[in-house]
PDB file of C-alpha atoms (C1' of nucleotides) in Angstrom:
ATOM      1  CA  UNK Z 710     130.648 158.494 135.729  1.00 93.00           C
ATOM      2  CA  UNK Z 711     132.952 157.653 132.987  1.00 97.00           C
ATOM      3  CA  UNK Z 712     136.698 157.320 132.710  1.00 98.00           C
ATOM      4  CA  UNK Z 713     139.030 158.609 130.092  1.00 98.00           C
ATOM      5  CA  UNK Z 714     142.642 159.132 129.344  1.00 98.00           C
ATOM      6  CA  UNK Z 715     144.227 162.087 127.593  1.00 98.00           C
ATOM      7  CA  UNK Z 716     147.638 162.656 126.229  1.00 98.00           C
ATOM      8  CA  UNK Z 717     149.663 165.780 126.492  1.00 98.00           C
ATOM      9  CA  UNK Z 718     153.195 166.716 125.648  1.00 97.00           C
ATOM     10  CA  UNK Z 719     154.747 167.737 129.141  1.00 97.00           C
ATOM     11  CA  UNK Z 720     156.868 170.236 127.501  1.00 95.00           C
ATOM     12  CA  UNK Z 721     153.620 172.037 126.291  1.00 95.00           C
ATOM     13  CA  UNK Z 722     151.427 171.230 129.173  1.00 96.00           C
ATOM     14  CA  UNK Z 723     152.317 168.751 132.010  1.00 97.00           C
ATOM     15  CA  UNK Z 724     150.344 167.423 135.203  1.00 98.00           C
ATOM     16  CA  UNK Z 725     152.400 169.622 137.198  1.00 97.00           C
ATOM     17  CA  UNK Z 726     151.227 172.677 135.201  1.00 97.00           C
ATOM     18  CA  UNK Z 727     147.566 171.650 135.712  1.00 98.00           C
ATOM     19  CA  UNK Z 728     148.247 171.156 139.487  1.00 97.00           C
ATOM     20  CA  UNK Z 729     149.641 174.609 139.579  1.00 97.00           C
ATOM     21  CA  UNK Z 730     146.647 176.221 137.994  1.00 96.00           C
ATOM     22  CA  UNK Z 731     144.599 178.331 140.233  1.00 94.00           C
ATOM     23  CA  UNK Z 732     141.450 177.692 138.034  1.00 96.00           C
ATOM     24  CA  UNK Z 733     140.357 175.057 135.596  1.00 98.00           C
ATOM     25  CA  UNK Z 734     142.330 174.588 132.334  1.00 98.00           C
ATOM     26  CA  UNK Z 735     140.916 174.409 128.879  1.00 97.00           C
ATOM     27  CA  UNK Z 736     141.885 171.141 127.096  1.00 98.00           C
ATOM     28  CA  UNK Z 737     142.082 172.314 123.566  1.00 97.00           C
ATOM     29  CA  UNK Z 738     143.865 171.768 120.118  1.00 96.00           C
ATOM     30  CA  UNK Z 739     142.245 168.238 119.729  1.00 96.00           C
ATOM     31  CA  UNK Z 740     142.176 167.790 115.786  1.00 95.00           C
ATOM     32  CA  UNK Z 741     141.192 164.318 115.328  1.00 95.00           C
ATOM     33  CA  UNK Z 742     137.488 163.463 114.808  1.00 95.00           C
ATOM     34  CA  UNK Z 743     137.544 160.226 116.960  1.00 95.00           C
ATOM     35  CA  UNK Z 744     139.340 162.121 119.776  1.00 97.00           C
ATOM     36  CA  UNK Z 745     136.744 165.033 119.314  1.00 96.00           C
ATOM     37  CA  UNK Z 746     133.741 162.546 119.630  1.00 96.00           C
ATOM     38  CA  UNK Z 747     135.177 161.253 122.849  1.00 97.00           C
ATOM     39  CA  UNK Z 748     135.547 164.798 124.162  1.00 97.00           C
ATOM     40  CA  UNK Z 749     131.940 165.346 123.346  1.00 97.00           C
ATOM     41  CA  UNK Z 750     130.747 162.438 125.433  1.00 97.00           C
ATOM     42  CA  UNK Z 751     132.524 163.697 128.462  1.00 98.00           C
ATOM     43  CA  UNK Z 752     130.422 164.959 131.543  1.00 98.00           C
ATOM     44  CA  UNK Z 753     131.329 167.021 134.330  1.00 98.00           C
ATOM     45  CA  UNK Z 754     132.956 165.039 137.157  1.00 98.00           C
ATOM     46  CA  UNK Z 755     134.575 162.441 134.775  1.00 98.00           C
ATOM     47  CA  UNK Z 756     137.987 161.271 135.831  1.00 98.00           C
ATOM     48  CA  UNK Z 757     140.856 161.048 133.382  1.00 98.00           C
ATOM     49  CA  UNK Z 758     144.340 159.722 133.402  1.00 98.00           C
ATOM     50  CA  UNK Z 759     146.712 162.485 132.482  1.00 98.00           C
ATOM     51  CA  UNK Z 760     149.371 160.836 130.086  1.00 98.00           C
ATOM     52  CA  UNK Z 761     152.605 162.347 129.179  1.00 98.00           C
ATOM     53  CA  UNK Z 762     153.462 161.684 125.607  1.00 97.00           C
ATOM     54  CA  UNK Z 763     156.450 162.443 123.228  1.00 96.00           C
ATOM     55  CA  UNK Z 764     158.926 162.777 126.120  1.00 96.00           C
ATOM     56  CA  UNK Z 765     161.802 161.026 127.960  1.00 95.00           C
ATOM     57  CA  UNK Z 766     159.253 159.238 130.196  1.00 95.00           C
ATOM     58  CA  UNK Z 767     156.038 158.559 128.557  1.00 97.00           C
ATOM     59  CA  UNK Z 768     153.483 157.454 131.094  1.00 98.00           C
ATOM     60  CA  UNK Z 769     150.622 158.360 133.559  1.00 98.00           C
ATOM     61  CA  UNK Z 770     151.462 161.285 135.612  1.00 98.00           C
ATOM     62  CA  UNK Z 771     148.419 162.048 137.511  1.00 98.00           C
ATOM     63  CA  UNK Z 772     144.636 161.974 137.652  1.00 98.00           C
ATOM     64  CA  UNK Z 773     142.405 164.905 136.391  1.00 98.00           C
ATOM     65  CA  UNK Z 774     138.729 165.733 136.339  1.00 98.00           C
ATOM     66  CA  UNK Z 775     136.457 167.052 133.811  1.00 98.00           C
ATOM     67  CA  UNK Z 776     134.776 170.192 135.167  1.00 98.00           C
ATOM     68  CA  UNK Z 777     132.975 171.499 132.024  1.00 98.00           C
ATOM     69  CA  UNK Z 778     131.608 169.576 129.176  1.00 98.00           C
ATOM     70  CA  UNK Z 779     132.524 170.226 125.532  1.00 97.00           C
ATOM     71  CA  UNK Z 780     132.154 173.581 123.893  1.00 97.00           C
ATOM     72  CA  UNK Z 781     133.595 174.961 120.705  1.00 96.00           C
ATOM     73  CA  UNK Z 782     137.328 175.095 120.851  1.00 96.00           C
ATOM     74  CA  UNK Z 783     138.363 178.857 120.322  1.00 95.00           C
ATOM     75  CA  UNK Z 784     141.971 178.021 119.343  1.00 95.00           C
ATOM     76  CA  UNK Z 785     140.524 176.760 115.934  1.00 94.00           C
ATOM     77  CA  UNK Z 786     139.329 180.352 115.206  1.00 93.00           C
ATOM     78  CA  UNK Z 787     142.476 182.094 116.231  1.00 92.00           C
ATOM     79  CA  UNK Z 788     144.958 182.623 113.274  1.00 89.00           C
ATOM     80  CA  UNK Z 789     147.782 183.164 115.762  1.00 88.00           C
ATOM     81  CA  UNK Z 790     147.153 179.747 117.505  1.00 91.00           C
ATOM     82  CA  UNK Z 791     149.090 176.600 116.310  1.00 91.00           C
ATOM     83  CA  UNK Z 792     145.790 174.835 116.289  1.00 93.00           C
ATOM     84  CA  UNK Z 793     144.092 177.185 113.894  1.00 92.00           C
ATOM     85  CA  UNK Z 794     141.762 175.458 111.561  1.00 91.00           C
ATOM     86  CA  UNK Z 795     140.658 176.806 108.207  1.00 84.00           C
ATOM     87  CA  UNK Z 796     137.813 174.565 108.471  1.00 84.00           C
ATOM     88  CA  UNK Z 797     136.372 176.419 111.489  1.00 89.00           C
ATOM     89  CA  UNK Z 798     134.189 179.404 111.560  1.00 89.00           C
ATOM     90  CA  UNK Z 799     132.228 181.126 114.201  1.00 89.00           C
ATOM     91  CA  UNK Z 800     128.960 179.819 112.805  1.00 88.00           C
ATOM     92  CA  UNK Z 801     130.399 176.213 112.346  1.00 90.00           C
ATOM     93  CA  UNK Z 802     133.345 175.040 114.434  1.00 92.00           C
ATOM     94  CA  UNK Z 803     133.907 171.396 114.231  1.00 93.00           C
ATOM     95  CA  UNK Z 804     136.503 171.223 116.949  1.00 95.00           C
ATOM     96  CA  UNK Z 805     135.814 171.310 120.884  1.00 96.00           C
ATOM     97  CA  UNK Z 806     137.497 171.724 124.091  1.00 97.00           C
ATOM     98  CA  UNK Z 807     136.673 170.873 127.775  1.00 98.00           C
ATOM     99  CA  UNK Z 808     137.877 172.215 130.979  1.00 98.00           C
ATOM    100  CA  UNK Z 809     139.801 170.244 133.292  1.00 98.00           C
ATOM    101  CA  UNK Z 810     141.365 170.360 136.801  1.00 98.00           C
ATOM    102  CA  UNK Z 811     143.651 168.145 138.718  1.00 98.00           C
ATOM    103  CA  UNK Z 812     141.922 165.555 140.871  1.00 97.00           C
ATOM    104  CA  UNK Z 813     144.737 163.807 142.574  1.00 94.00           C
ATOM    105  CA  UNK Z 814     148.559 163.240 142.104  1.00 95.00           C
ATOM    106  CA  UNK Z 815     149.916 159.785 142.243  1.00 96.00           C
ATOM    107  CA  UNK Z 816     153.062 158.459 143.886  1.00 94.00           C
ATOM    108  CA  UNK Z 817     154.974 157.755 140.903  1.00 96.00           C
ATOM    109  CA  UNK Z 818     154.912 158.199 137.071  1.00 97.00           C
ATOM    110  CA  UNK Z 819     153.593 154.992 135.684  1.00 97.00           C
ATOM    111  CA  UNK Z 820     155.702 154.172 132.604  1.00 97.00           C
ATOM    112  CA  UNK Z 821     154.176 152.925 129.351  1.00 97.00           C
ATOM    113  CA  UNK Z 822     156.540 150.106 129.462  1.00 96.00           C
ATOM    114  CA  UNK Z 823     154.815 149.049 132.560  1.00 97.00           C
ATOM    115  CA  UNK Z 824     151.347 149.473 131.401  1.00 97.00           C
ATOM    116  CA  UNK Z 825     152.261 147.177 128.479  1.00 96.00           C
ATOM    117  CA  UNK Z 826     152.927 144.612 130.871  1.00 95.00           C
ATOM    118  CA  UNK Z 827     149.830 144.645 132.696  1.00 96.00           C
ATOM    119  CA  UNK Z 828     147.062 141.943 132.148  1.00 95.00           C
ATOM    120  CA  UNK Z 829     143.743 143.367 131.091  1.00 95.00           C
ATOM    121  CA  UNK Z 830     144.711 146.503 129.306  1.00 96.00           C
ATOM    122  CA  UNK Z 831     145.116 144.923 125.779  1.00 95.00           C
ATOM    123  CA  UNK Z 832     141.925 146.495 124.637  1.00 95.00           C
ATOM    124  CA  UNK Z 833     143.146 149.952 125.823  1.00 97.00           C
ATOM    125  CA  UNK Z 834     144.029 151.977 122.431  1.00 96.00           C
ATOM    126  CA  UNK Z 835     147.114 153.312 124.265  1.00 97.00           C
ATOM    127  CA  UNK Z 836     149.000 150.112 124.272  1.00 97.00           C
ATOM    128  CA  UNK Z 837     147.889 148.907 120.836  1.00 95.00           C
ATOM    129  CA  UNK Z 838     150.482 149.102 118.190  1.00 92.00           C
ATOM    130  CA  UNK Z 839     150.279 152.108 115.940  1.00 92.00           C
ATOM    131  CA  UNK Z 840     147.549 153.855 118.084  1.00 94.00           C
ATOM    132  CA  UNK Z 841     147.819 157.678 117.939  1.00 95.00           C
ATOM    133  CA  UNK Z 842     144.546 158.265 119.581  1.00 97.00           C
ATOM    134  CA  UNK Z 843     144.955 161.165 121.972  1.00 97.00           C
ATOM    135  CA  UNK Z 844     141.664 161.152 123.775  1.00 98.00           C
ATOM    136  CA  UNK Z 845     140.285 157.601 124.721  1.00 98.00           C
ATOM    137  CA  UNK Z 846     137.769 155.793 126.883  1.00 97.00           C
ATOM    138  CA  UNK Z 847     138.863 153.811 129.819  1.00 98.00           C
ATOM    139  CA  UNK Z 848     136.584 151.084 131.255  1.00 97.00           C
ATOM    140  CA  UNK Z 849     135.985 150.840 135.101  1.00 97.00           C
ATOM    141  CA  UNK Z 850     137.864 147.450 134.900  1.00 97.00           C
ATOM    142  CA  UNK Z 851     140.765 148.937 133.144  1.00 97.00           C
ATOM    143  CA  UNK Z 852     140.714 152.103 135.517  1.00 98.00           C
ATOM    144  CA  UNK Z 853     140.893 149.803 138.543  1.00 97.00           C
ATOM    145  CA  UNK Z 854     143.744 147.881 137.123  1.00 97.00           C
ATOM    146  CA  UNK Z 855     145.646 151.074 136.780  1.00 97.00           C
ATOM    147  CA  UNK Z 856     144.532 152.493 139.891  1.00 96.00           C
ATOM    148  CA  UNK Z 857     145.931 149.824 142.068  1.00 96.00           C
ATOM    149  CA  UNK Z 858     149.462 151.305 141.122  1.00 94.00           C
ATOM    150  CA  UNK Z 859     148.636 154.794 142.398  1.00 89.00           C
TER     151      UNK Z 859
ATOM    152  C1'  DG C 164     167.026 161.602 114.745  1.00 51.87           C
ATOM    153  C1'  DC C 165     164.874 157.539 112.947  1.00 51.87           C
ATOM    154  C1'  DC C 166     160.937 155.390 111.321  1.00 51.87           C
ATOM    155  C1'  DA C 167     156.426 152.758 111.617  1.00 51.87           C
ATOM    156  C1'  DA C 168     151.978 153.501 111.480  1.00 51.87           C
ATOM    157  C1'  DC C 169     148.211 156.462 111.023  1.00 51.87           C
ATOM    158  C1'  DG C 170     144.826 160.088 109.163  1.00 51.87           C
ATOM    159  C1'  DT C 171     144.033 163.383 105.521  1.00 51.87           C
ATOM    160  C1'  DT C 172     144.314 165.466 101.084  1.00 51.87           C
ATOM    161  C1'  DG C 173     143.408 165.464  96.485  1.00 51.87           C
ATOM    162  C1'  DG C 174     143.945 163.669  91.703  1.00 51.87           C
ATOM    163  C1'  DC C 175     141.706 160.669  88.761  1.00 51.87           C
TER     164       DC C 175
ATOM    165  C1'  DG E1034     135.470 155.642  95.404  1.00 51.87           C
ATOM    166  C1'  DC E1035     140.254 154.416  94.936  1.00 51.87           C
ATOM    167  C1'  DC E1036     144.657 155.228  96.368  1.00 51.87           C
ATOM    168  C1'  DA E1037     149.332 157.569  96.184  1.00 51.87           C
ATOM    169  C1'  DA E1038     151.532 161.078  98.420  1.00 51.87           C
ATOM    170  C1'  DC E1039     152.034 163.761 102.286  1.00 51.87           C
ATOM    171  C1'  DG E1040     152.243 165.390 107.077  1.00 51.87           C
ATOM    172  C1'  DT E1041     151.792 164.105 111.828  1.00 51.87           C
ATOM    173  C1'  DT E1042     152.209 161.197 116.105  1.00 51.87           C
ATOM    174  C1'  DG E1043     154.851 159.242 119.143  1.00 51.87           C
ATOM    175  C1'  DG E1044     157.997 155.361 120.995  1.00 51.87           C
ATOM    176  C1'  DC E1045     162.456 154.357 120.806  1.00 51.87           C
TER     177       DC E1045
END
DNA sequence: GCCAACGTTGGC
DNA sequence: GCCAACGTTGGC
């Protein structure tokens, strides 16, 4: 089983939204090749840290799990979608999505400022200067350091 | 709202 | 293939 971290703007889709959902939710709209490649590596059952970005309190809001591996992202083909991509066609869609559900809630949001202070997370792209990667792997070691705060 | 840093585009 | 210009991300 692998661990991941994925960012979402809570104004768009928050961890609470995922918890409220009756069914698995599609994690779509990823339009960066490096992030896309990580989506493709995901397996059903993997856990991920649900990170809130571009908001008043950036940080980890909860834990989700992957319930369906990567498949072509339909929003890339939808001209009405903000994630529409002229590069994509039915025959050849470079973008993909996964399905996720909430795994468990955590006692409090763990702020980015606190994550930056932890030892052992230096290699995590999230805390590296200038990094904008929205989907990234988390090692078991990194996961346990963070999970100790749940 | 500001701005640093990044990824992408497109001219050459 | 280089690189300047541009658009986007995302913390502050």
